[in-house]
Amino acid sequence: MAWSTRQLAELAGTTTKAVRHYHEIGLLEEPERASNGYKRYGAGHLVRLLRIRRLTDLGVALADVPSVESGDEKARQILRDLDAELAADIERRQRMRRELAAVMENRAALDMPPDFRTLADDLPETQRSLLLAYSSILTPAAMAALRAQLAGPRRENLEAEFAALDEDAPEEVRQRLAERMAPDARRQHRDHPGLADLGLSSHREAPVAESVVAHALVEFCNRAHLDVLRRVHAILSEEETTESESDGARG
């Protein structure tokens, strides 16, 4: 008893379109035809079709099926490459599951680069948004340095005060806040000097990196925040100038 194309496809768990395609590319031999012109498939065709399906289900490309069936060194290399791809895919999916678990546990982790999720609870929303934006331009080494910086000693009350700074805060409030923030900024620059140089810390072209930083600061910080940051920078620059002049005088 012979089977039609539809019956063969059903037995093999595939489609008639797939069977016809395998004929076209030479993977499945054409069967004999009955007197009425219909194809007549036998057990050999079924076994062949099941073998093709088995290999493609494992991820083998149709073009590689004949090579894999040969069992030679090329076949083994194809399978080794496929195994390496699957291992990488498994690792990627496991990493995705870990990140999903972090987001389900703490929604704030959604606004953090993956390696920073343990810091999500301790950072204001604005700072989390800035970090996520910076992750698009900073090198892995710079991100690691930034993570180490944030994981170190921080004055959370001061960070919270900065985050809550009203846009219309008086100038004296901004200046006092800048003066209190300056020592931490000085220490961070000393411990992680590369972060202050976008040319060294970014893997993007300088204009692109600078545009990301500028846009992020303007969009996620209000005018008072930006003014305080400018004041902190001015304090540090003045200190550096004073130190340079003192060194020059001693020399």
Backbone as CSV, one residue per row, in Angstrom:
resi,resn,N_x,N_y,N_z,CA_x,CA_y,CA_z,C_x,C_y,C_z
1,MET,0.854,-1.197,0.000,0.000,0.000,0.000,0.883,1.237,0.000
2,ALA,0.651,2.184,-0.906,1.433,3.406,-1.015,0.662,4.574,-0.408
3,TRP,1.451,5.626,-0.075,0.831,6.807,0.518,0.896,7.975,-0.454
4,SER,-0.085,8.870,-0.326,-0.065,10.102,-1.101,0.869,11.105,-0.409
5,THR,1.109,12.228,-1.083,1.963,13.264,-0.481,1.376,13.752,0.840
6,ARG,0.081,13.960,0.864,-0.567,14.428,2.089,-0.427,13.414,3.205
7,GLN,-0.642,12.130,2.887,-0.546,11.088,3.903,0.881,10.964,4.439
8,LEU,1.863,11.037,3.531,3.262,10.962,3.953,3.605,12.128,4.877
9,ALA,3.157,13.319,4.518,3.445,14.506,5.340,2.838,14.357,6.726
10,GLU,1.616,13.852,6.786,0.964,13.661,8.082,1.716,12.643,8.929
11,LEU,2.167,11.552,8.326,2.911,10.529,9.069,4.222,11.087,9.628
12,ALA,4.866,11.965,8.878,6.153,12.523,9.281,6.007,13.784,10.133
13,GLY,4.779,14.250,10.312,4.567,15.445,11.110,5.030,16.711,10.435
14,THR,4.898,16.773,9.112,5.324,17.970,8.390,4.215,18.371,7.426
15,THR,4.529,19.150,6.412,3.526,19.649,5.475,3.826,19.181,4.059
16,THR,2.818,19.189,3.229,3.022,18.827,1.825,3.960,19.824,1.145
17,LYS,3.895,21.080,1.570,4.791,22.098,1.008,6.242,21.752,1.312
18,ALA,6.514,21.277,2.545,7.874,20.896,2.913,8.336,19.706,2.088
19,VAL,7.465,18.730,1.893,7.817,17.539,1.103,8.195,17.948,-0.312
20,ARG,7.403,18.817,-0.908,7.695,19.263,-2.270,9.024,20.027,-2.316
21,HIS,9.283,20.830,-1.271,10.536,21.587,-1.230,11.732,20.637,-1.150
22,TYR,11.611,19.584,-0.355,12.711,18.620,-0.240,12.960,17.935,-1.585
23,HIS,11.906,17.712,-2.355,12.083,17.170,-3.707,12.877,18.163,-4.558
24,GLU,12.509,19.441,-4.483,13.119,20.460,-5.335,14.612,20.621,-5.072
25,ILE,15.032,20.493,-3.811,16.443,20.713,-3.484,17.234,19.405,-3.441
26,GLY,16.563,18.302,-3.786,17.272,17.042,-3.918,17.480,16.263,-2.644
27,LEU,16.799,16.611,-1.568,16.954,15.867,-0.318,16.064,14.620,-0.273
28,LEU,14.980,14.648,-1.014,14.034,13.530,-1.016,13.763,13.109,-2.457
29,GLU,14.022,11.841,-2.736,13.828,11.354,-4.109,12.349,11.365,-4.490
30,GLU,12.121,11.637,-5.754,10.757,11.585,-6.269,10.292,10.126,-6.297
31,PRO,9.072,9.836,-5.882,8.571,8.459,-5.900,8.009,8.092,-7.275
32,GLU,7.707,6.829,-7.425,7.020,6.407,-8.643,5.591,6.930,-8.621
33,ARG,5.007,6.975,-9.780,3.630,7.458,-9.869,2.700,6.329,-10.291
34,ALA,1.507,6.392,-9.779,0.490,5.407,-10.153,-0.010,5.719,-11.567
35,SER,-0.837,4.843,-12.074,-1.344,5.032,-13.433,-2.172,6.304,-13.576
36,ASN,-2.715,6.764,-12.455,-3.514,7.997,-12.499,-2.656,9.244,-12.335
37,GLY,-1.311,9.054,-12.208,-0.396,10.189,-12.123,-0.064,10.636,-10.709
38,TYR,-0.733,10.055,-9.728,-0.460,10.450,-8.346,0.815,9.784,-7.836
39,LYS,1.542,10.494,-6.976,2.767,9.947,-6.399,2.437,8.822,-5.431
40,ARG,3.363,7.848,-5.375,3.177,6.695,-4.488,4.406,6.568,-3.592
41,TYR,4.233,6.987,-2.323,5.342,6.951,-1.378,5.343,5.667,-0.575
42,GLY,6.552,5.186,-0.232,6.698,3.988,0.570,7.418,4.267,1.880
43,ALA,7.731,3.169,2.597,8.372,3.291,3.913,9.738,3.959,3.811
44,GLY,10.454,3.715,2.707,11.768,4.333,2.538,11.676,5.851,2.513
45,HIS,10.653,6.353,1.836,10.447,7.799,1.797,10.114,8.341,3.195
46,LEU,9.305,7.593,3.944,8.941,8.015,5.291,10.171,8.090,6.184
47,VAL,11.015,7.056,6.129,12.230,7.046,6.953,13.137,8.217,6.566
48,ARG,13.284,8.437,5.259,14.123,9.533,4.796,13.583,10.876,5.282
49,LEU,12.287,11.059,5.180,11.663,12.303,5.611,11.809,12.501,7.115
50,LEU,11.647,11.430,7.882,11.815,11.522,9.337,13.262,11.874,9.706
51,ARG,14.219,11.332,8.927,15.626,11.627,9.204,15.918,13.110,8.931
52,ILE,15.356,13.625,7.845,15.538,15.045,7.532,14.943,15.903,8.647
53,ARG,13.749,15.548,9.073,13.098,16.303,10.139,13.895,16.237,11.423
54,ARG,14.450,15.062,11.713,15.239,14.902,12.931,16.422,15.863,12.942
55,LEU,17.126,15.932,11.822,18.298,16.802,11.744,17.911,18.283,11.782
56,THR,16.855,18.659,11.069,16.455,20.068,11.063,15.912,20.490,12.431
57,ASP,15.246,19.560,13.132,14.777,19.871,14.484,15.940,20.123,15.433
58,LEU,17.105,19.523,15.139,18.299,19.742,15.950,19.013,21.034,15.579
59,GLY,18.514,21.688,14.529,19.111,22.950,14.126,19.997,22.873,12.907
60,VAL,20.131,21.699,12.304,20.975,21.557,11.116,20.277,22.222,9.926
61,ALA,21.017,23.041,9.211,20.460,23.695,8.029,20.219,22.657,6.938
62,LEU,19.198,22.869,6.115,18.885,21.921,5.045,20.091,21.696,4.136
63,ALA,20.853,22.764,3.869,22.009,22.641,2.982,23.094,21.759,3.590
64,ASP,23.085,21.608,4.925,24.117,20.813,5.595,23.689,19.372,5.855
65,VAL,22.435,19.048,5.564,21.944,17.690,5.847,22.789,16.615,5.163
66,PRO,23.071,16.724,3.854,23.891,15.682,3.215,25.273,15.543,3.862
67,SER,25.886,16.667,4.217,27.214,16.619,4.830,27.165,15.934,6.185
68,VAL,26.161,16.242,6.987,26.041,15.627,8.310,25.804,14.128,8.179
69,GLU,25.028,13.745,7.188,24.741,12.321,7.008,25.978,11.536,6.587
70,SER,26.964,12.220,6.032,28.167,11.511,5.574,28.993,11.006,6.744
71,GLY,28.896,11.680,7.898,29.611,11.217,9.083,31.101,11.493,9.066
72,ASP,31.600,12.294,8.114,33.035,12.559,8.047,33.409,13.729,8.960
73,GLU,34.655,14.214,8.831,35.123,15.286,9.697,34.316,16.566,9.492
74,LYS,33.902,16.835,8.247,33.087,18.018,7.990,31.777,17.925,8.757
75,ALA,31.202,16.725,8.797,29.955,16.523,9.540,30.161,16.807,11.017
76,ARG,31.263,16.312,11.565,31.535,16.543,12.990,31.758,18.018,13.288
77,GLN,32.421,18.726,12.361,32.643,20.157,12.568,31.335,20.924,12.535
78,ILE,30.435,20.562,11.626,29.119,21.206,11.557,28.377,21.023,12.871
79,LEU,28.440,19.820,13.423,27.740,19.538,14.679,28.402,20.249,15.853
80,ARG,29.734,20.346,15.836,30.419,21.073,16.905,30.038,22.555,16.877
81,ASP,29.996,23.137,15.673,29.614,24.543,15.536,28.181,24.754,16.014
82,LEU,27.312,23.818,15.660,25.922,23.918,16.086,25.806,23.815,17.598
83,ASP,26.593,22.917,18.185,26.577,22.759,19.641,27.046,24.043,20.321
84,ALA,28.074,24.688,19.765,28.579,25.942,20.335,27.518,27.038,20.255
85,GLU,26.792,27.087,19.130,25.723,28.072,18.975,24.622,27.837,20.000
86,LEU,24.281,26.560,20.202,23.236,26.237,21.169,23.674,26.594,22.586
87,ALA,24.939,26.340,22.904,25.453,26.677,24.242,25.373,28.181,24.476
88,ALA,25.743,28.961,23.453,25.679,30.415,23.577,24.238,30.887,23.721
89,ASP,23.336,30.241,22.994,21.929,30.614,23.074,21.356,30.284,24.450
90,ILE,21.756,29.128,24.999,21.300,28.746,26.334,21.772,29.761,27.363
91,GLU,23.040,30.157,27.272,23.586,31.154,28.204,22.829,32.477,28.086
92,ARG,22.528,32.870,26.839,21.788,34.127,26.633,20.404,34.048,27.258
93,ARG,19.734,32.919,27.060,18.394,32.757,27.616,18.422,32.677,29.143
94,GLN,19.444,32.035,29.692,19.565,31.990,31.150,19.790,33.385,31.713
95,ARG,20.609,34.183,31.015,20.832,35.550,31.449,19.535,36.358,31.375
96,MET,18.756,36.138,30.319,17.480,36.823,30.194,16.546,36.445,31.337
97,ARG,16.550,35.172,31.715,15.693,34.728,32.828,16.119,35.386,34.134
98,ARG,17.437,35.499,34.350,17.908,36.151,35.571,17.481,37.611,35.598
99,GLU,17.564,38.277,34.452,17.177,39.676,34.394,15.666,39.843,34.566
100,LEU,14.894,38.920,33.985,13.439,38.964,34.174,13.076,38.756,35.635
101,ALA,13.779,37.841,36.302,13.520,37.587,37.723,13.806,38.840,38.536
102,ALA,14.888,39.547,38.171,15.226,40.776,38.890,14.150,41.835,38.696
103,VAL,13.624,41.927,37.472,12.581,42.917,37.192,11.293,42.554,37.925
104,MET,10.941,41.243,37.949,9.732,40.816,38.656,9.848,41.074,40.155
105,GLU,11.064,40.925,40.671,11.282,41.140,42.098,11.309,42.614,42.445
106,ASN,11.853,43.406,41.540,11.983,44.837,41.793,11.837,45.577,40.482
107,ARG,10.728,46.255,40.312,10.435,46.954,39.062,11.508,47.980,38.720
108,ALA,12.173,48.531,39.751,13.200,49.549,39.516,14.350,49.003,38.695
109,ALA,14.568,47.670,38.728,15.670,47.070,37.982,15.486,47.238,36.479
110,LEU,14.272,47.530,36.039,14.023,47.724,34.609,14.765,48.961,34.092
111,ASP,15.008,49.918,34.969,15.666,51.156,34.584,17.172,51.123,34.800
112,MET,17.730,49.934,35.006,19.157,49.822,35.288,19.823,48.888,34.292
113,PRO,21.088,49.152,33.910,21.843,48.166,33.130,21.903,46.857,33.928
114,PRO,21.973,45.705,33.254,21.913,44.410,33.946,22.843,44.276,35.145
115,ASP,24.097,44.697,35.019,25.054,44.515,36.108,24.831,45.474,37.264
116,PHE,23.900,46.397,37.116,23.659,47.396,38.153,22.360,47.128,38.922
117,ARG,21.666,46.039,38.595,20.335,45.857,39.155,20.316,45.759,40.673
118,THR,21.424,45.287,41.290,21.451,45.183,42.751,21.484,46.559,43.404
119,LEU,21.771,47.599,42.626,21.823,48.955,43.159,20.509,49.698,42.954
120,ALA,19.537,49.037,42.333,18.307,49.724,41.922,17.593,50.393,43.082
121,ASP,17.527,49.744,44.233,16.786,50.295,45.363,17.439,51.543,45.940
122,ASP,18.745,51.653,45.768,19.497,52.716,46.441,19.647,53.976,45.608
123,LEU,19.192,53.953,44.367,19.421,55.108,43.498,18.109,55.796,43.141
124,PRO,18.112,57.121,43.092,16.915,57.848,42.657,16.588,57.512,41.207
125,GLU,15.342,57.724,40.836,14.895,57.392,39.478,15.693,58.137,38.420
126,THR,15.992,59.419,38.681,16.755,60.200,37.710,18.120,59.578,37.452
127,GLN,18.786,59.152,38.516,20.117,58.566,38.361,20.040,57.230,37.631
128,ARG,18.978,56.471,37.855,18.820,55.211,37.135,18.656,55.463,35.638
129,SER,17.883,56.490,35.287,17.685,56.824,33.878,18.991,57.279,33.235
130,LEU,19.771,58.072,33.967,21.056,58.521,33.443,21.986,57.337,33.196
131,LEU,22.018,56.399,34.132,22.879,55.226,33.983,22.506,54.422,32.750
132,LEU,21.202,54.245,32.552,20.755,53.464,31.396,21.152,54.159,30.102
133,ALA,21.041,55.476,30.062,21.449,56.227,28.872,22.951,56.113,28.651
134,TYR,23.731,56.241,29.720,25.193,56.170,29.600,25.660,54.790,29.159
135,SER,24.878,53.753,29.464,25.297,52.395,29.083,25.375,52.228,27.572
136,SER,24.760,53.146,26.818,24.798,53.058,25.354,26.101,53.578,24.771
137,ILE,26.902,54.257,25.587,28.135,54.858,25.053,29.393,54.412,25.784
138,LEU,29.285,53.971,27.035,30.475,53.659,27.823,31.011,52.266,27.518
139,THR,32.320,52.128,27.580,32.957,50.828,27.378,32.670,49.931,28.572
140,PRO,32.824,48.605,28.429,32.640,47.704,29.586,33.518,48.088,30.763
141,ALA,34.753,48.509,30.481,35.652,48.902,31.566,35.121,50.139,32.287
142,ALA,34.598,51.095,31.530,34.055,52.307,32.143,32.801,52.000,32.949
143,MET,31.950,51.104,32.438,30.756,50.712,33.180,31.137,50.004,34.477
144,ALA,32.189,49.171,34.426,32.656,48.490,35.633,33.161,49.499,36.651
145,ALA,33.882,50.516,36.178,34.374,51.556,37.074,33.216,52.345,37.678
146,LEU,32.199,52.607,36.865,31.026,53.333,37.355,30.282,52.507,38.393
147,ARG,30.197,51.214,38.145,29.539,50.326,39.113,30.304,50.291,40.437
148,ALA,31.641,50.218,40.341,32.470,50.229,41.550,32.307,51.547,42.300
149,GLN,32.195,52.621,41.548,32.017,53.944,42.166,30.705,53.999,42.939
150,LEU,29.639,53.494,42.334,28.322,53.545,42.978,28.209,52.555,44.135
151,ALA,28.971,51.465,44.048,28.925,50.460,45.112,29.745,50.880,46.327
152,GLY,30.592,51.900,46.161,31.423,52.365,47.262,30.632,53.235,48.225
153,PRO,31.326,53.800,49.216,30.657,54.655,50.217,29.979,55.849,49.549
154,ARG,28.718,56.044,49.890,27.969,57.180,49.345,27.140,57.808,50.453
155,ARG,26.931,59.091,50.320,26.077,59.784,51.282,24.676,59.849,50.686
156,GLU,23.855,58.860,51.060,22.539,58.737,50.445,21.645,59.925,50.758
157,ASN,21.794,60.507,51.935,20.983,61.682,52.263,21.296,62.838,51.318
158,LEU,22.580,62.974,50.990,22.981,64.047,50.084,22.439,63.780,48.685
159,GLU,22.486,62.531,48.252,21.955,62.177,46.933,20.452,62.433,46.880
160,ALA,19.761,62.074,47.952,18.313,62.294,47.996,17.996,63.789,47.980
161,GLU,18.810,64.582,48.663,18.602,66.024,48.678,18.816,66.612,47.290
162,PHE,19.830,66.131,46.599,20.074,66.601,45.234,18.924,66.202,44.318
163,ALA,18.464,64.943,44.439,17.381,64.465,43.580,16.100,65.257,43.802
164,ALA,15.860,65.684,45.055,14.624,66.396,45.378,14.738,67.902,45.197
165,LEU,15.881,68.378,44.692,16.112,69.817,44.559,15.070,70.445,43.641
166,ASP,14.397,71.469,44.159,13.376,72.158,43.379,14.021,73.040,42.316
167,GLU,13.380,73.131,41.176,13.924,73.908,40.067,14.128,75.371,40.438
168,ASP,13.322,75.875,41.370,13.419,77.278,41.771,14.180,77.456,43.081
169,ALA,15.011,76.472,43.430,15.775,76.563,44.681,16.655,77.803,44.669
170,PRO,16.747,78.524,45.791,17.565,79.745,45.858,19.032,79.457,45.565
171,GLU,19.744,80.497,45.160,21.150,80.337,44.790,21.986,79.854,45.965
172,GLU,21.691,80.354,47.171,22.490,79.941,48.320,22.307,78.459,48.636
173,VAL,21.110,77.943,48.379,20.861,76.513,48.586,21.664,75.691,47.580
174,ARG,21.699,76.142,46.351,22.462,75.438,45.315,23.952,75.453,45.629
175,GLN,24.443,76.610,46.075,25.867,76.717,46.362,26.268,75.820,47.536
176,ARG,25.466,75.824,48.591,25.781,74.967,49.745,25.772,73.501,49.336
177,LEU,24.806,73.133,48.519,24.727,71.745,48.074,25.938,71.383,47.226
178,ALA,26.356,72.287,46.346,27.533,72.038,45.513,28.780,71.869,46.367
179,GLU,28.912,72.693,47.389,30.086,72.605,48.269,30.101,71.292,49.044
180,ARG,28.928,70.801,49.414,28.858,69.521,50.130,29.107,68.340,49.198
181,MET,28.742,68.508,47.915,28.938,67.424,46.952,30.362,67.373,46.416
182,ALA,31.065,68.479,46.460,32.397,68.563,45.858,33.386,67.528,46.405
183,PRO,33.463,67.287,47.733,34.430,66.297,48.228,34.185,64.899,47.661
184,ASP,32.919,64.501,47.543,32.615,63.181,46.966,33.016,63.136,45.492
185,ALA,32.734,64.227,44.780,33.097,64.282,43.365,34.610,64.242,43.198
186,ARG,35.329,64.920,44.099,36.794,64.916,44.050,37.336,63.504,44.259
187,ARG,36.779,62.806,45.239,37.224,61.428,45.521,36.926,60.503,44.342
188,GLN,35.750,60.674,43.742,35.378,59.830,42.606,36.295,60.067,41.421
189,HIS,36.649,61.323,41.172,37.572,61.633,40.077,38.952,61.043,40.344
190,ARG,39.356,61.072,41.614,40.667,60.527,41.971,40.691,59.001,41.814
191,ASP,39.612,58.351,42.256,39.577,56.881,42.210,39.293,56.342,40.815
192,HIS,38.559,57.110,40.011,38.176,56.642,38.663,38.402,57.773,37.657
193,PRO,39.640,58.142,37.405,39.926,59.285,36.530,39.450,59.096,35.097
194,GLY,39.411,57.858,34.624,39.017,57.617,33.240,37.589,58.015,32.936
195,LEU,36.711,58.026,33.949,35.308,58.364,33.712,35.122,59.830,33.328
196,ALA,36.094,60.656,33.654,35.973,62.083,33.338,36.356,62.396,31.899
197,ASP,36.882,61.405,31.183,37.335,61.608,29.806,36.518,60.720,28.876
198,LEU,35.558,61.320,28.167,34.711,60.533,27.267,35.521,59.900,26.139
199,GLY,36.634,60.526,25.790,37.471,59.955,24.743,38.026,58.606,25.135
200,LEU,38.262,58.404,26.434,38.801,57.133,26.922,37.698,56.169,27.353
201,SER,36.627,56.701,27.901,35.613,55.841,28.512,34.478,55.441,27.573
202,SER,34.411,56.047,26.379,33.313,55.743,25.462,33.793,54.938,24.260
203,HIS,32.929,54.051,23.783,33.242,53.293,22.566,32.565,53.929,21.343
204,ARG,31.931,55.072,21.553,31.324,55.815,20.446,32.226,56.982,20.049
205,GLU,31.956,57.553,18.890,32.686,58.752,18.485,32.361,59.885,19.451
206,ALA,33.327,60.754,19.680,33.195,61.807,20.689,31.915,62.638,20.535
207,PRO,31.569,63.121,19.324,30.340,63.933,19.208,29.085,63.157,19.624
208,VAL,29.046,61.859,19.293,27.882,61.050,19.657,27.814,60.876,21.167
209,ALA,28.949,60.535,21.777,28.987,60.344,23.223,28.596,61.626,23.950
210,GLU,29.131,62.752,23.484,28.826,64.034,24.124,27.346,64.377,23.984
211,SER,26.754,64.025,22.845,25.330,64.326,22.639,24.462,63.495,23.577
212,VAL,24.845,62.238,23.817,24.069,61.388,24.734,24.114,61.967,26.143
213,VAL,25.313,62.347,26.596,25.455,62.917,27.935,24.656,64.211,28.048
214,ALA,24.791,65.076,27.039,24.103,66.369,27.084,22.587,66.196,27.088
215,HIS,22.066,65.351,26.187,20.619,65.140,26.114,20.090,64.530,27.409
216,ALA,20.825,63.545,27.945,20.371,62.873,29.165,20.315,63.854,30.332
217,LEU,21.349,64.667,30.484,21.372,65.623,31.588,20.240,66.648,31.468
218,VAL,20.041,67.158,30.255,19.010,68.179,30.054,17.612,67.603,30.265
219,GLU,17.386,66.358,29.825,16.045,65.785,29.905,15.709,65.220,31.278
220,PHE,16.721,64.711,31.988,16.440,64.055,33.266,16.762,64.928,34.477
221,CYS,17.397,66.065,34.257,17.717,66.972,35.360,17.040,68.319,35.120
222,ASN,16.622,68.970,36.212,16.061,70.307,36.036,17.170,71.354,36.074
223,ARG,16.817,72.610,35.917,17.819,73.674,35.821,18.643,73.807,37.099
224,ALA,18.008,73.553,38.240,18.743,73.641,39.503,19.784,72.529,39.598
225,HIS,19.410,71.319,39.166,20.370,70.211,39.160,21.587,70.581,38.309
226,LEU,21.322,71.064,37.110,22.419,71.404,36.198,23.290,72.517,36.773
227,ASP,22.655,73.465,37.426,23.417,74.564,38.019,24.320,74.045,39.142
228,VAL,23.812,73.128,39.964,24.628,72.559,41.036,25.808,71.790,40.449
229,LEU,25.562,71.023,39.399,26.655,70.272,38.768,27.704,71.207,38.190
230,ARG,27.274,72.308,37.611,28.225,73.292,37.094,29.051,73.892,38.238
231,ARG,28.395,74.151,39.366,29.101,74.706,40.523,30.117,73.704,41.080
232,VAL,29.739,72.429,41.117,30.683,71.401,41.582,31.902,71.375,40.672
233,HIS,31.652,71.397,39.361,32.756,71.401,38.395,33.647,72.624,38.585
234,ALA,33.030,73.782,38.842,33.806,75.013,39.038,34.672,74.911,40.288
235,ILE,34.129,74.328,41.352,34.898,74.169,42.592,36.113,73.279,42.354
236,LEU,35.901,72.160,41.664,37.008,71.238,41.400,38.049,71.885,40.490
237,SER,37.589,72.614,39.477,38.529,73.272,38.559,39.355,74.313,39.287
238,GLU,38.707,75.068,40.187,39.432,76.087,40.945,40.482,75.445,41.857
239,GLU,40.122,74.309,42.459,41.075,73.611,43.320,42.270,73.113,42.515
240,GLU,41.997,72.575,41.323,43.084,72.082,40.478,44.009,73.226,40.061
241,THR,43.420,74.381,39.741,44.231,75.536,39.339,45.103,76.003,40.504
242,THR,44.538,76.020,41.697,45.284,76.445,42.885,46.431,75.491,43.149
243,GLU,46.161,74.173,43.029,47.211,73.181,43.266,48.325,73.322,42.235
244,SER,47.971,73.557,40.990,48.965,73.710,39.933,49.844,74.930,40.188
245,GLU,49.210,76.017,40.603,49.970,77.246,40.877,50.895,77.038,42.064
246,SER,50.439,76.292,43.074,51.265,76.022,44.237,52.462,75.147,43.864
247,ASP,52.196,74.137,43.040,53.293,73.265,42.582,54.298,74.067,41.778
248,GLY,53.795,75.003,40.945,54.696,75.809,40.132,55.543,76.731,40.988
249,ALA,54.922,77.251,42.053,55.671,78.147,42.928,56.764,77.399,43.690
250,ARG,56.445,76.168,44.104,57.444,75.366,44.817,58.572,74.958,43.884
251,GLY,58.225,74.707,42.600,59.262,74.308,41.660,60.198,75.439,41.343
